[in-house]
Coordinates of C-alpha atoms and ligand atoms in Angstrom, one line a residue:
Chain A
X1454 CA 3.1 -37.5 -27.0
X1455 CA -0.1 -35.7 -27.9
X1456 CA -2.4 -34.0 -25.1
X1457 CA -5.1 -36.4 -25.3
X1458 CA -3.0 -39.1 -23.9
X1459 CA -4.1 -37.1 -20.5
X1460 CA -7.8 -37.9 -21.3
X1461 CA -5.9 -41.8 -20.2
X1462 CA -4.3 -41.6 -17.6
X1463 CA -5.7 -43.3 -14.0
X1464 CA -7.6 -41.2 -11.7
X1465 CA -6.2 -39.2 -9.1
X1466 CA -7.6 -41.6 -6.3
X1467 CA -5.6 -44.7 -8.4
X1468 CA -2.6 -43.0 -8.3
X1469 CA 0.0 -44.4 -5.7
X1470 CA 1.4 -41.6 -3.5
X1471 CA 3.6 -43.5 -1.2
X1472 CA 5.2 -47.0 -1.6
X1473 CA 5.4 -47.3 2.0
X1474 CA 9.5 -45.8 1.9
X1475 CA 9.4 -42.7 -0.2
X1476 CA 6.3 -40.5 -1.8
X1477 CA 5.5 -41.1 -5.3
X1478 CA 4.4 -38.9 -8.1
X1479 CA 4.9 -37.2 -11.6
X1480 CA 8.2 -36.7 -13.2
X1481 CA 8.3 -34.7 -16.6
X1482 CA 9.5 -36.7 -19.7
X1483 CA 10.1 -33.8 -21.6
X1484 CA 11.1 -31.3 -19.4
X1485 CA 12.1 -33.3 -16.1
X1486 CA 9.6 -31.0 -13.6
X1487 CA 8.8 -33.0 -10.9
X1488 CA 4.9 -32.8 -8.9
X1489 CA 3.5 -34.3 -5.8
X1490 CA 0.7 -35.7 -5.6
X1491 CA 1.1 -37.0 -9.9
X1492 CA -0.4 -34.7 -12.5
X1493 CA -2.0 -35.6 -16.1
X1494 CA -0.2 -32.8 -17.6
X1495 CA 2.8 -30.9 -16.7
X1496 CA 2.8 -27.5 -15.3
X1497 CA 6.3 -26.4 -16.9
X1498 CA 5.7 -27.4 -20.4
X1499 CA 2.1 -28.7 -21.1
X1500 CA 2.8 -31.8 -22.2
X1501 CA 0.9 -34.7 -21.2
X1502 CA 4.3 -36.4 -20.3
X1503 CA 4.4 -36.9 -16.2
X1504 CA 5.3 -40.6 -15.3
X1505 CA 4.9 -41.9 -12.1
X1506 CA 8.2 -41.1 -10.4
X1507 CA 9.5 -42.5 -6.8
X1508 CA 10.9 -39.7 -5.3
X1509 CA 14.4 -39.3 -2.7
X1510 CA 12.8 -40.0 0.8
X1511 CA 15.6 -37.5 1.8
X1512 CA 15.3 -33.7 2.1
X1513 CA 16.3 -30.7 2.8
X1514 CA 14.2 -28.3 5.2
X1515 CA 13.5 -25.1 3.7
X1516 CA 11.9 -23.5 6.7
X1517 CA 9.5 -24.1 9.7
X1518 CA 7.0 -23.1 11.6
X1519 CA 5.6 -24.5 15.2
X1520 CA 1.9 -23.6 15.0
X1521 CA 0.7 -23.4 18.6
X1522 CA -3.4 -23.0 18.0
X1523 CA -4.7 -26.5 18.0
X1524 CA -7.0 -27.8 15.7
X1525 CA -9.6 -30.6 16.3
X1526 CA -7.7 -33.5 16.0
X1527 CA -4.4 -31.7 15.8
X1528 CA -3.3 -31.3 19.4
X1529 CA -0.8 -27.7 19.4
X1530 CA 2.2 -27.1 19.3
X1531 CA 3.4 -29.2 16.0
X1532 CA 5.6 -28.2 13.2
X1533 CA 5.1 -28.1 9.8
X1534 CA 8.0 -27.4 7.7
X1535 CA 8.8 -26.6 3.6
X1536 CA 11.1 -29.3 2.2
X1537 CA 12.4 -29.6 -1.3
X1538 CA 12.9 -33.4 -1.8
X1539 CA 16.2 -34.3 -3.3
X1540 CA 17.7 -35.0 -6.3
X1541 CA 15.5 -32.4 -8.0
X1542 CA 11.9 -33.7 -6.3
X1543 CA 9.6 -30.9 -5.3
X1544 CA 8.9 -28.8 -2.8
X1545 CA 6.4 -30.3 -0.1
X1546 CA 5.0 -28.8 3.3
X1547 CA 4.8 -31.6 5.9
X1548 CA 4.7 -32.2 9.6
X1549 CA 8.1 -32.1 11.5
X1550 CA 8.6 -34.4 14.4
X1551 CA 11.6 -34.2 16.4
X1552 CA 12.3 -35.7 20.1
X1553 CA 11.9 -32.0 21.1
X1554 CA 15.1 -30.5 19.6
X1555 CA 14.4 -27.1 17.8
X1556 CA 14.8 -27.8 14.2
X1557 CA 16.7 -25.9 11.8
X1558 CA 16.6 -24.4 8.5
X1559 CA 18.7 -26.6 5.9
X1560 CA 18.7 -29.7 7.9
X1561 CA 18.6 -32.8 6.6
X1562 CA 15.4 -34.5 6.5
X1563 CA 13.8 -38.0 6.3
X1564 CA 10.5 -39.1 5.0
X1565 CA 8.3 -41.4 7.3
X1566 CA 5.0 -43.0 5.2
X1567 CA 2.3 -43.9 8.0
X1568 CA -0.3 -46.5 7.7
X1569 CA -3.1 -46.4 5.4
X1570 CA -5.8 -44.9 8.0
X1571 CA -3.0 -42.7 9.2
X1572 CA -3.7 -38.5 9.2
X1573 CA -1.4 -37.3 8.2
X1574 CA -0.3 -40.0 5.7
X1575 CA 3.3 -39.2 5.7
X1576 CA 5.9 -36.7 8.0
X1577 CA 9.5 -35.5 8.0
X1578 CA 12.2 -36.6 10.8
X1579 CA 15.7 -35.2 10.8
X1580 CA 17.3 -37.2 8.9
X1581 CA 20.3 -38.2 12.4
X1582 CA 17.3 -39.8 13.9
X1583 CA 16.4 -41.8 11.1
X1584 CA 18.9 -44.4 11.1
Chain B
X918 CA -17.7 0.9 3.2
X919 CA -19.2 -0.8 6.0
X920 CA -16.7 -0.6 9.4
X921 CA -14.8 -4.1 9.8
X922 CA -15.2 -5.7 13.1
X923 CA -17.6 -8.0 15.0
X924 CA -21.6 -7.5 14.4
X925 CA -23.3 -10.1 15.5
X926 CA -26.5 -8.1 15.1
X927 CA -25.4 -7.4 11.2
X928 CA -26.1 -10.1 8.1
X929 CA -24.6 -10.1 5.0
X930 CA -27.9 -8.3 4.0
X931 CA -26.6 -5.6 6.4
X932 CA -23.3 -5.3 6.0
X933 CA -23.7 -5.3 2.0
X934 CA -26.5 -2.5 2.1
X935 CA -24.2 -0.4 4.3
X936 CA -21.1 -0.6 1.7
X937 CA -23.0 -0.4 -1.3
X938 CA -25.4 2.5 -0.6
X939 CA -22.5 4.6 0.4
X940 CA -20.6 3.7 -2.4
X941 CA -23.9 4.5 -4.8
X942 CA -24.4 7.6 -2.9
X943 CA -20.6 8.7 -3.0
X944 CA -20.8 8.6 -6.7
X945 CA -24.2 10.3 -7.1
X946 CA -26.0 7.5 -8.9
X947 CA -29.0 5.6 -8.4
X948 CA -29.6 1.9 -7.9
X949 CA -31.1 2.6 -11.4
X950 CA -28.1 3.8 -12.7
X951 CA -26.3 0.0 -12.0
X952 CA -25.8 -2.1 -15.1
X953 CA -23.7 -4.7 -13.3
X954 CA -23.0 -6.3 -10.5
X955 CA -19.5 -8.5 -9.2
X956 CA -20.1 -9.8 -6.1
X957 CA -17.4 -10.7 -4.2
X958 CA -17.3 -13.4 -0.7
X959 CA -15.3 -16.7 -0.3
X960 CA -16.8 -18.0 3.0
X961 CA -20.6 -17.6 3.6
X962 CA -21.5 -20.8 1.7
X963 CA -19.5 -22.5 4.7
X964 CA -20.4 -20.1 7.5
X965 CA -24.1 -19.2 6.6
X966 CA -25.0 -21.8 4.0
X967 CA -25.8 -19.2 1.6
X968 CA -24.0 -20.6 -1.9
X969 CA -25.1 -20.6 -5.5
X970 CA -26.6 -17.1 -5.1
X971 CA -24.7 -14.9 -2.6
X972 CA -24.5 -11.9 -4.1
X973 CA -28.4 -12.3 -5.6
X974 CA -29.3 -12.4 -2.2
X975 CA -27.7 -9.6 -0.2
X976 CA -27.9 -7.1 -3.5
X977 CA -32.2 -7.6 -3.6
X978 CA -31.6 -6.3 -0.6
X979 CA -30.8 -3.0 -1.4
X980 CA -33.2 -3.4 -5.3
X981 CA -30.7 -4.5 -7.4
X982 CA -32.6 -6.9 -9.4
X983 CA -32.2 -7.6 -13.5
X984 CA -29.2 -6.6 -14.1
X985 CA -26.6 -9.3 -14.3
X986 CA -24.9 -10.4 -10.7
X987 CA -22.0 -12.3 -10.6
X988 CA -20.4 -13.9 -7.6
X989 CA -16.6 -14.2 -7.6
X990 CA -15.0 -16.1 -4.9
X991 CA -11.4 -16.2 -4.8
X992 CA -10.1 -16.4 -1.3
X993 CA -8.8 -13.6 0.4
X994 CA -8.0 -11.8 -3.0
X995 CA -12.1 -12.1 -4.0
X996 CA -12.6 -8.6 -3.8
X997 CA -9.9 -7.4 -5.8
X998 CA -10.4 -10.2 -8.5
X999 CA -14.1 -9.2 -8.9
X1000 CA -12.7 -5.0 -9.4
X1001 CA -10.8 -7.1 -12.2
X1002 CA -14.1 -8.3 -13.9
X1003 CA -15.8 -4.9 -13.7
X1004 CA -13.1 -3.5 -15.1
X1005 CA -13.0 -6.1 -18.1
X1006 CA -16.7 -5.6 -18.6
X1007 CA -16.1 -2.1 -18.7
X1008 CA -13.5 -2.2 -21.2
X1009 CA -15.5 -4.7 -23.2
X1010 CA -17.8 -2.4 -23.8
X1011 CA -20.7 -4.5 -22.4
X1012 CA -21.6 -1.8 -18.8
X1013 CA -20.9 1.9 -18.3
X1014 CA -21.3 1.4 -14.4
X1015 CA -20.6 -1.2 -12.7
X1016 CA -20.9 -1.7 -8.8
X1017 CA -18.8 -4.2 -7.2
X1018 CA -19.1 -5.2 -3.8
X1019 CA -18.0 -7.6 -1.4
X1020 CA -19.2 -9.0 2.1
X1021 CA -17.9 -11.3 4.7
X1022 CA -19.1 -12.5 8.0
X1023 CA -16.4 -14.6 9.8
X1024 CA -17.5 -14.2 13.3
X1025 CA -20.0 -17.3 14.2
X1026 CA -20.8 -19.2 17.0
X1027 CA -18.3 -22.0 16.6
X1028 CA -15.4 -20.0 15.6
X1029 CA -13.3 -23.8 15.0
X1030 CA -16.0 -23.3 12.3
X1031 CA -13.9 -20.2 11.0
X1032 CA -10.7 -21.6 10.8
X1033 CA -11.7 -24.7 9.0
X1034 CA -13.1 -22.3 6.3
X1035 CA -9.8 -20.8 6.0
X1036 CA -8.2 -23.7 5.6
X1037 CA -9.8 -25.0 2.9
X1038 CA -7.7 -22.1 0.6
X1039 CA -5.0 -24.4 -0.1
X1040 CA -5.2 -27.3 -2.6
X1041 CA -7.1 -30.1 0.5
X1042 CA -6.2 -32.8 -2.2
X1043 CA -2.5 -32.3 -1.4
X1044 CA -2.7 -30.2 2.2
X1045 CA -5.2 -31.9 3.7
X1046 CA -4.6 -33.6 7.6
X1047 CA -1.7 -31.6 8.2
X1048 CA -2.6 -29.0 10.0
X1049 CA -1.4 -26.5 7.6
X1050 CA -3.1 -22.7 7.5
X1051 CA -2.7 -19.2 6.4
X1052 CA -0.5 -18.2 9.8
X1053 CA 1.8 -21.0 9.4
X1054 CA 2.1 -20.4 5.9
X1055 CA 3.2 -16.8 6.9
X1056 CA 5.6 -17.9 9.5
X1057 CA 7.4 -20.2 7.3
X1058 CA 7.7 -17.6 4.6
X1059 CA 9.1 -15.3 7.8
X1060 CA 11.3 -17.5 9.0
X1061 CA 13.4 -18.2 5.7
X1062 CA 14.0 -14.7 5.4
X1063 CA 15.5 -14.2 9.1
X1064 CA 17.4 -17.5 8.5
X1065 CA 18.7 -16.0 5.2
X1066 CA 20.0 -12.8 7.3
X1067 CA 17.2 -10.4 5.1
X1068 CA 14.4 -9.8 8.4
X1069 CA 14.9 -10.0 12.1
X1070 CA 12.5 -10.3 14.6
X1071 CA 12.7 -6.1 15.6
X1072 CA 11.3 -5.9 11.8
X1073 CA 8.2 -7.6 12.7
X1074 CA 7.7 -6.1 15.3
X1075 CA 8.6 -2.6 14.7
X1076 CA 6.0 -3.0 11.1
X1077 CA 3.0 -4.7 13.3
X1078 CA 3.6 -1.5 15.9
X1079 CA 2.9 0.8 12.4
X1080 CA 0.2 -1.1 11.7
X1081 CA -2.0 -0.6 14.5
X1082 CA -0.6 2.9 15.1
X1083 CA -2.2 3.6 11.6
X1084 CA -5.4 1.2 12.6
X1085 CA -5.9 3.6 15.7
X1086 CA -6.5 6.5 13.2
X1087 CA -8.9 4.9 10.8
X1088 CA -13.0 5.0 11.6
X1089 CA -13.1 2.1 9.8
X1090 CA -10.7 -0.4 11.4
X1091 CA -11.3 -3.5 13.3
X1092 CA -8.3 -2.7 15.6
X1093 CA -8.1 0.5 16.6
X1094 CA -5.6 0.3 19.6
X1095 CA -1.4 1.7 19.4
X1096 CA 0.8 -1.5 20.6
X1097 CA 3.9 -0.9 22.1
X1098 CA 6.4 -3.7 20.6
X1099 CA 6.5 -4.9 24.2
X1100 CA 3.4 -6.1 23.8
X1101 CA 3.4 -7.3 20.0
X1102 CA 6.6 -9.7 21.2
X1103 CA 4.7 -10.7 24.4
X1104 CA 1.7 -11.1 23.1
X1105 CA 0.5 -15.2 22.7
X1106 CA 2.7 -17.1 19.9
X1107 CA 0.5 -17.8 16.9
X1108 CA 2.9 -19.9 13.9
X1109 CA 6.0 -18.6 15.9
X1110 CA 7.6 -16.3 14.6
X1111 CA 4.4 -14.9 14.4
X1112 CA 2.5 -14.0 17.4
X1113 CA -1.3 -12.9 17.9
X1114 CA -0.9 -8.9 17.6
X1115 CA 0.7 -9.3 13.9
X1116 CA -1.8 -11.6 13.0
X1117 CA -5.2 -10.5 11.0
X1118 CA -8.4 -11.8 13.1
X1119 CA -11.9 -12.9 12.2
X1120 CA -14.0 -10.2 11.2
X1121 CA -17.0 -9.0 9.6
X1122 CA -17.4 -5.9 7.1
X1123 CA -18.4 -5.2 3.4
X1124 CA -16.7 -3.0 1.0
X1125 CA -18.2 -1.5 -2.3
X1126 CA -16.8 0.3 -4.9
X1127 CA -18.6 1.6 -8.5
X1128 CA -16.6 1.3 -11.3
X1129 CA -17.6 3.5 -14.4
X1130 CA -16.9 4.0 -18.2
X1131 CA -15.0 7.9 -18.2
X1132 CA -18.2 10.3 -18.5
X1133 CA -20.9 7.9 -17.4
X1134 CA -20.9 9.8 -13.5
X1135 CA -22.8 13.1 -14.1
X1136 CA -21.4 14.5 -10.4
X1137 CA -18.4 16.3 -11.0
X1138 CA -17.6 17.1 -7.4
X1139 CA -14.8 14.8 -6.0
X1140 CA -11.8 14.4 -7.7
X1141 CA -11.8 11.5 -10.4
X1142 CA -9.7 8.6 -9.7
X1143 CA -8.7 6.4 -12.7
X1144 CA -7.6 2.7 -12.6
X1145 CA -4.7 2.7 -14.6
X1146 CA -3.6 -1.1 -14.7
X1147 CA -5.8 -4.0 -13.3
X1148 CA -3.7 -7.4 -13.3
X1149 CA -5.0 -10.9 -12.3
X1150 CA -2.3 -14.0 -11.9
X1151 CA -2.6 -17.5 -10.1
X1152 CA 0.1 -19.5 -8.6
X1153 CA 2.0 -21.9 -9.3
X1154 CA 4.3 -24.8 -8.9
X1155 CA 7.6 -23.1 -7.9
X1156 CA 11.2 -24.8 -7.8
X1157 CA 11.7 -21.8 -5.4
X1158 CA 14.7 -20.3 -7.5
X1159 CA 12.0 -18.2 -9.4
X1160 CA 10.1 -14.6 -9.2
X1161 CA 7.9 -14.3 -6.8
X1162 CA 3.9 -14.5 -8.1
X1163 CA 3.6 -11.2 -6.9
X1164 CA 6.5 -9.7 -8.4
X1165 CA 5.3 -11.0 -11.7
X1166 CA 1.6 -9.8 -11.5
X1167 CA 3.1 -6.1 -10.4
X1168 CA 5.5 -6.1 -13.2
X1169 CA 2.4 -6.9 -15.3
X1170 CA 0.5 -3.8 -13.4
X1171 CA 3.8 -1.8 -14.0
X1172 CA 4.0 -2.2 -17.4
X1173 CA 0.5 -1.7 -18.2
X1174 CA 0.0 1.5 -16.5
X1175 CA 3.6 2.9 -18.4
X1176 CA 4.7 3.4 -14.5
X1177 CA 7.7 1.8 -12.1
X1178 CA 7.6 1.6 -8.1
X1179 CA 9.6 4.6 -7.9
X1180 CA 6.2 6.2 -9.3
X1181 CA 3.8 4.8 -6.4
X1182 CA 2.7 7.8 -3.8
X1183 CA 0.9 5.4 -1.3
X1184 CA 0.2 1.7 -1.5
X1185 CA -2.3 -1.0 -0.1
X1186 CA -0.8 -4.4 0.6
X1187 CA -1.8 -7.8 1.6
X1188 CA -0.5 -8.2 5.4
X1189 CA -2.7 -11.1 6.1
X1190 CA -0.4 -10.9 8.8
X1191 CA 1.8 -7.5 9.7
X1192 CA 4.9 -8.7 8.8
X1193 CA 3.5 -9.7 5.3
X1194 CA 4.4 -5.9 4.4
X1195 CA 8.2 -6.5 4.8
X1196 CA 7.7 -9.0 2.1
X1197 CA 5.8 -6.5 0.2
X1198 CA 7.9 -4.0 -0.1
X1199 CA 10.9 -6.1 -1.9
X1200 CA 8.5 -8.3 -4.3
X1201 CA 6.3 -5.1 -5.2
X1202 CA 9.9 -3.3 -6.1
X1203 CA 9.8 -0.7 -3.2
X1204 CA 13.4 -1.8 -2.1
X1205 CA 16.0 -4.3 -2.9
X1206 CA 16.1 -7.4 -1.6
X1207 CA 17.0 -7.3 2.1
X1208 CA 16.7 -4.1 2.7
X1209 CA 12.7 -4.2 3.9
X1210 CA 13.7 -3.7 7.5
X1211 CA 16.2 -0.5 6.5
X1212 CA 12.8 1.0 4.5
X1213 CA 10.9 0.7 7.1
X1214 CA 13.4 2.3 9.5
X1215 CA 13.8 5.2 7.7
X1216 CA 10.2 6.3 8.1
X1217 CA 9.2 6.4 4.5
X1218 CA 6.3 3.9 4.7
X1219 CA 5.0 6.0 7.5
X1220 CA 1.8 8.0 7.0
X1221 CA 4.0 11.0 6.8
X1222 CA 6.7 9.2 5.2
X1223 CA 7.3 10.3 1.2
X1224 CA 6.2 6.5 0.3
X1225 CA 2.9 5.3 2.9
X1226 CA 2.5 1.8 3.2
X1227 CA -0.9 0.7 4.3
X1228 CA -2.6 3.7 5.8
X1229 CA -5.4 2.3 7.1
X1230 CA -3.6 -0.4 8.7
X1231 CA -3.8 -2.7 6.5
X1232 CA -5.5 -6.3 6.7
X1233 CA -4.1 -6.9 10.3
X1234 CA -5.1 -3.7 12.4
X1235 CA -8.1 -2.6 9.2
X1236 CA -9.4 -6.0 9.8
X1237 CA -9.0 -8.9 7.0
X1238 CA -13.2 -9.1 6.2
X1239 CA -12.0 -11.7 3.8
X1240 CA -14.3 -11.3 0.7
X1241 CA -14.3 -7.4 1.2
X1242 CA -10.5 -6.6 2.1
X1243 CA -9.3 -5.8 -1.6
X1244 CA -12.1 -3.2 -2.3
X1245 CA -11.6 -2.1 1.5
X1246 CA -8.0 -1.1 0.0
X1247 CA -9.6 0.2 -2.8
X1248 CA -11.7 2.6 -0.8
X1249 CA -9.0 3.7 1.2
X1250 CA -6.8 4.3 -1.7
X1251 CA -10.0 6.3 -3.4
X1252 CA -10.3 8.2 -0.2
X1253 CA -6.2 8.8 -0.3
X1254 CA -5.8 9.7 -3.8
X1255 CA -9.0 12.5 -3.1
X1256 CA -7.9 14.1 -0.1
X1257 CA -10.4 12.5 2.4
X1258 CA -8.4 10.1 4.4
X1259 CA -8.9 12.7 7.5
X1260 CA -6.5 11.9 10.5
X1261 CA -4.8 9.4 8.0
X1262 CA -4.2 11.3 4.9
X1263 CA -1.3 10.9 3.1
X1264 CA 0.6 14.5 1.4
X1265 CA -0.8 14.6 -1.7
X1266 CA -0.5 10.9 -3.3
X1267 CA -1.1 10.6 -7.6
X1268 CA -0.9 7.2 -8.0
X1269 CA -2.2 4.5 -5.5
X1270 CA -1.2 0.9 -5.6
X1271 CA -3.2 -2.5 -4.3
X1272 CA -2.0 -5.6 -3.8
X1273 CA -4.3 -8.4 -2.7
X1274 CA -3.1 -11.7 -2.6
X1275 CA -5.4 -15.3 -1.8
X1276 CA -5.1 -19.2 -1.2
X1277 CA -2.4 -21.2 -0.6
X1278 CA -0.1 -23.5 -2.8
X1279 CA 3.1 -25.0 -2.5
X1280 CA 5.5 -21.8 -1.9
X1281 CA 2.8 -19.6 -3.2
X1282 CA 0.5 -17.4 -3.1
X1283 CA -2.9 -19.2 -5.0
X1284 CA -3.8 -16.0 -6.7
X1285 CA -2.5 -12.6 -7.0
X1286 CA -4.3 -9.0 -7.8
X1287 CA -2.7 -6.1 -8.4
X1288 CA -4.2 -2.7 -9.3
X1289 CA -2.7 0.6 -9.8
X1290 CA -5.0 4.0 -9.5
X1291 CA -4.1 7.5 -10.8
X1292 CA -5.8 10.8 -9.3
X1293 CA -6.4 12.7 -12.6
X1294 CA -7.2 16.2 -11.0
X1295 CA -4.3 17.9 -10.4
X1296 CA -3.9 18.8 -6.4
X1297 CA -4.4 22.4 -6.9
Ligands
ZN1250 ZN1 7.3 -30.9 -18.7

């Protein structure tokens, strides 16, 4: 697959990022490197391969951080963690909500997609809560 | 340079005439004598509305006119990154002196303002609505290394204590108080593990250095200082089972300038926030991996110590001026390397070593500068 076939692909605002379970975006055809949100061309080997790939909606939680300055619009304290998705998904950083329970470093995790007007659109849960 | 720390009296106008006039006047050269400009700042378009032409408009200023100015912006490693471009238009042949310069001016009335401009140095396409930001980047990078057993907690707080011990000693520091580590633990959690006295704050400054082709300054007073590797690399999508973006872009600076870390006298790091320097010293090759904490222990990243690490307190007690703090390390390792550090001179460093690092993406650094300097005169 030449390089022009980037110059084809959708736009970045027509590409899906959710599908309402699990995010969605690029898996490598050629070298299986996986990017979220979906890229035109990969950043491992430079082809213009990356197909739109469902990821796991399960996790693992690299580290964490409860950031106690609040933001307008983003009452403090809330947690953000690193979490590399699984079976071989990337890494993302995303909000960590707990029911107050101190999370920990190689926990489990569980993807939660909120509604469309929703800020932020999607956050992690451990993944005992989820169900 | 111009002193980091809040002047709400100051403009960028100010604050760059006070940086670049010294440096002009440090090398014994006239505005004249300038055949390029890189002008380094990454937030005044959002904090003063000044964009396009930022460094046109401070450097008129002071009568730099003609000459070519070009403004680099590159997040909190914009300074350093525009040293890069002088250095290239150096060696290209195209300028025999060139001044570089940068300015910030964080401190403004609506300092929710401030933040918001730092948080727009990760990829807002991917980042944005989450709340993420430079500290909590920091404390997650912090807190996978205590989880893995390679920091603890008396680390960042015994390396935030140096910090501002060495910030107390330097004229041109932002935070020039000694903290006990009673008080860095007790002080207000920030991104926890981080809390407020090992964090960088807003600032203002300027910082100016004049790069020049060997034989083009006519003053043969001070001690020359050489710039013996100048490497430039930008992040990128990690699996996190690879090097570290910094490692690479010092191995880079390493193998240009023919030395190792075992050859670096005194060294300027990025501690956006103290604890940053622990993380430093492994990726920049200073010790093994996990054994940070046991370096710093041992006193040899003291002022005093046989390796200093951030003399002038680095970004977090120095002050973090954002678009000036990698030539503000480039002054203080210019000032090291000639003997002029005063109440903070290191024993006799050769080669110096900067390492300024900017943005944000996922498990990375955004970019990554690293530059290693060589006193030529021998010491004696
Ligand atoms: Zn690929």
């Amino acid at each position: 697959m030449g390089l022009n076939a980037a110059l084809k692909v959708p736009t970045t605002a027509e590409r899906p990022r959710d599908n309402g379970h699990a995010l969605v975006g690029s898996r490598c055809g050629q070298c299986g490197a996986t990017s979220f949100p979906a890229r035109a061309v990969c950043h491992r080997c430079g082809t213009a391969a990356p197909a739109e790939h469902t990821f796991a909606a399960t996790g693992v939680l690299l580290t964490y951080t409860t950031v106690h300055v609040p933001r307008p619009g983003l009452p403090a304290p809330y947690t953000l963690g690193q979490i590399a998705l699984d079976d071989g998904g990337p890494m993302v950083f995303g909000q960590v909500r707990t029911d107050g329970t101190e999370p920990e470093a190689g926990m489990a995790v569980r993807v939660r997609i909120g509604a469309p007007s929703e800020t932020p659109r999607y956050w992690f849960v451990p993944e005992r809560f989820a169900g | 340079m111009h002193p980091f720390g809040r002047y709400p009296n100051s403009s960028l106008k100010d604050l760059n005439r006070v940086a670049c006039v010294s440096a002009l006047v440090d090398a014994g050269l006239a505005v004249s004598d300038v055949d390029a400009v890189y002008a380094a700042n990454a937030m005044a378009g959002l904090l003063q509305g000044q964009e396009m032409i930022r460094g046109q408009s401070v450097m008129r200023e002071i009568g730099i006119e003609r000459v070519p100015v070009t403004n680099v912006e590159n997040a909190c490693a914009s300074g350093s990154t525009a040293l890069r471009q002088a250095v290239l238009a150096i060696r290209a042949g195209s300028a025999d002196v060139v001044l570089v310069a940068g300015v910030e001016k964080m401190f403004v009335e609506d300092r929710s303002r401030t933040l918001a401009a730092l948080e727009s140095a990760g990829d807002l396409d991917v980042v944005s609505g989450i709340g993420l930001q430079f500290t909590a980047v920091y404390g997650m990078r912090l807190r996978k290394l205590i989880a893995a057993g390679r920091l603890t907690v008396d680390d960042l707080v015994a390396v935030s204590v140096k910090s501002h011990a060495n910030g107390e000693r330097n004229p041109y520091a932002q935070h020039r108080k000694v903290v006990s580590p009673e008080e860095v633990l007790g002080s207000r959690p920030i991104a926890d593990p981080l809390t407020l006295l090992m964090c960088s704050s807003i600032c203002d400054g300027a910082a100016a250095v004049v790069v020049a082709r060997r034989g083009a300054v006519r003053d043969n007073s001070k001690p020359t200082v050489r710039i013996r590797a100048s490497q430039a690399a930008t992040g990128y999508t990690t699996t996190g089972n690879e090097p570290s973006l910094t490692e690479l872009c010092a191995a880079a600076a390493y193998a240009e300038a023919g030395v190792g870390p075992e050859d670096v006298d005194v060294a300027e790091v990025h501690d956006a926030m103290a604890p940053a320097e622990l993380i430093a010293y492994e990726q920049l090759g200073f010790c093994s991996p996990g054994d940070a904490g046991a370096l710093l222990d041992s006193g040899t990243t003291q002022i005093d110590g046989s390796r200093p690490v951030n003399p002038s307190g680095g970004l977090s007690s120095r002050g973090h001026a954002v678009g000036a703090t990698g030539l503000a390390q480039i002054a203080e390792l210019t000032w090291q390397l000639r003997g002029e550090a005063a109440g903070r001179q290191t024993e006799r460093p050769r080669i110096g070593l900067a390492h300024n690092n900017g943005g944000w993406l996922e498990g990375e650094s955004a970019v990554s500068c690293v530059h290693l300097l060589e006193r030529t005169d021998p010491w004696d």
